GROMACS .gro file of C-alpha atoms in nm:
model
  110
    1MET     CA    1  20.173  11.583  15.305
    2ILE     CA    2  20.009  11.331  15.473
    3PHE     CA    3  20.091  10.968  15.436
    4ASN     CA    4  19.800  10.687  15.488
    5CYS     CA    5  19.899  10.341  15.307
    6GLU     CA    6  20.155  10.204  15.541
    7LEU     CA    7  20.375  10.097  15.231
    8CYS     CA    8  20.441  10.493  15.198
    9LYS     CA    9  20.468  10.508  15.595
   10GLY     CA   10  20.758  10.260  15.556
   11LEU     CA   11  20.918  10.394  15.259
   12MET     CA   12  20.915  10.772  15.441
   13GLY     CA   13  21.075  10.602  15.757
   14GLU     CA   14  21.347  10.476  15.525
   15MET     CA   15  21.433  10.772  15.399
   16ASN     CA   16  21.433  10.979  15.704
   17ILE     CA   17  21.679  10.680  15.866
   18LYS     CA   18  21.924  10.763  15.549
   19ASP     CA   19  21.942  11.140  15.632
   20LYS     CA   20  22.053  11.029  15.968
   21ILE     CA   21  22.371  10.924  16.128
   22ARG     CA   22  22.512  10.742  16.427
   23SER     CA   23  22.899  10.855  16.550
   24CYS     CA   24  23.122  10.717  16.787
   25VAL     CA   25  23.376  10.980  16.916
   26VAL     CA   26  23.659  10.985  17.126
   27ILE     CA   27  23.829  11.269  17.247
   28SER     CA   28  24.221  11.330  17.359
   29GLY     CA   29  24.395  11.622  17.498
   30LYS     CA   30  24.312  11.820  17.833
   31VAL     CA   31  23.927  11.762  17.817
   32GLN     CA   32  23.839  11.637  18.213
   33GLY     CA   33  23.787  11.887  18.453
   34VAL     CA   34  23.687  12.186  18.207
   35CYS     CA   35  23.334  12.089  18.159
   36PHE     CA   36  23.402  11.941  17.830
   37ARG     CA   37  23.077  11.671  17.921
   38ILE     CA   38  22.823  11.907  18.032
   39GLU     CA   39  22.910  12.168  17.744
   40THR     CA   40  22.874  11.851  17.513
   41LYS     CA   41  22.536  11.794  17.615
   42ARG     CA   42  22.435  12.165  17.551
   43VAL     CA   43  22.598  12.147  17.215
   44ALA     CA   44  22.388  11.856  17.087
   45GLU     CA   45  22.044  11.944  17.273
   46ARG     CA   46  22.123  12.263  17.096
   47PHE     CA   47  22.122  12.096  16.755
   48LYS     CA   48  21.890  11.785  16.862
   49VAL     CA   49  22.129  11.532  16.875
   50PHE     CA   50  22.079  11.243  17.092
   51GLY     CA   51  22.336  10.977  17.281
   52TRP     CA   52  22.541  11.030  17.565
   53VAL     CA   53  22.916  11.150  17.668
   54LYS     CA   54  23.142  11.015  17.941
   55ASN     CA   55  23.470  11.028  18.092
   56ASN     CA   56  23.696  10.777  18.035
   57ARG     CA   57  23.976  10.647  18.291
   58ASP     CA   58  24.225  10.708  18.036
   59GLY     CA   59  24.195  11.081  18.038
   60THR     CA   60  23.997  11.090  17.706
   61VAL     CA   61  23.604  11.181  17.659
   62GLU     CA   62  23.393  10.951  17.470
   63ALA     CA   63  23.029  10.999  17.310
   64VAL     CA   64  22.816  10.874  17.060
   65PHE     CA   65  22.616  11.092  16.848
   66GLU     CA   66  22.285  11.025  16.676
   67GLY     CA   67  22.045  11.265  16.459
   68LYS     CA   68  22.084  11.447  16.140
   69ILE     CA   69  22.400  11.416  15.900
   70LYS     CA   70  22.433  11.801  15.919
   71ASP     CA   71  22.345  11.802  16.303
   72VAL     CA   72  22.617  11.536  16.425
   73THR     CA   73  22.861  11.704  16.188
   74SER     CA   74  22.836  12.044  16.382
   75VAL     CA   75  22.839  11.896  16.682
   76ILE     CA   76  23.191  11.688  16.629
   77GLU     CA   77  23.308  12.027  16.474
   78TRP     CA   78  23.241  12.151  16.790
   79CYS     CA   79  23.442  11.883  16.960
   80LYS     CA   80  23.748  11.981  16.784
   81LYS     CA   81  23.764  12.321  16.967
   82GLY     CA   82  23.571  12.226  17.329
   83PRO     CA   83  23.475  12.458  17.619
   84PRO     CA   84  23.714  12.776  17.660
   85HIS     CA   85  23.949  12.573  17.929
   86SER     CA   86  23.986  12.286  17.713
   87ARG     CA   87  24.310  12.190  17.479
   88VAL     CA   88  24.187  11.952  17.200
   89VAL     CA   89  24.460  11.756  17.070
   90LYS     CA   90  24.253  11.462  16.876
   91VAL     CA   91  23.936  11.358  16.773
   92ASP     CA   92  23.899  10.988  16.643
   93VAL     CA   93  23.546  10.939  16.450
   94GLY     CA   94  23.375  10.618  16.368
   95GLN     CA   95  23.065  10.571  16.227
   96ASP     CA   96  22.779  10.323  16.229
   97ALA     CA   97  22.442  10.264  16.164
   98TYR     CA   98  22.171  10.485  16.254
   99SER     CA   99  21.972  10.313  16.548
  100GLY     CA  100  21.712  10.572  16.690
  101GLU     CA  101  21.787  10.415  17.052
  102TYR     CA  102  21.802  10.723  17.213
  103GLU     CA  103  21.556  10.966  17.338
  104GLY     CA  104  21.751  11.277  17.473
  105PHE     CA  105  22.095  11.329  17.526
  106ASP     CA  106  22.269  11.209  17.861
  107ILE     CA  107  22.591  11.228  18.053
  108ARG     CA  108  22.726  10.882  18.184
  109PHE     CA  109  22.909  10.808  18.499
  110GLY     CA  110  23.141  10.489  18.520
   0.00000   0.00000   0.00000
């Protein structure tokens, strides 16, 4: 279906945003030095989830995921297990308003 009027396009855009979420996640346990970031990137890209992942100085891994609710949920569920050599102890998940600011998924440093 093609919508040509500006009002219809705006309404369709709002519907799409309602189907999307932003989750901020902090993963604790043995999650550094086990390829957690690169594997998170791989999984996020497979589910077409955008955002970033990084190591924190306190030994945790932090990530922001944006995308369709079911896809973001799938990536978070994967984070609860992690890659083979990790040992996830805790996953804290916060929700925020979807922003659409990311165009891909990045590994951040520093």
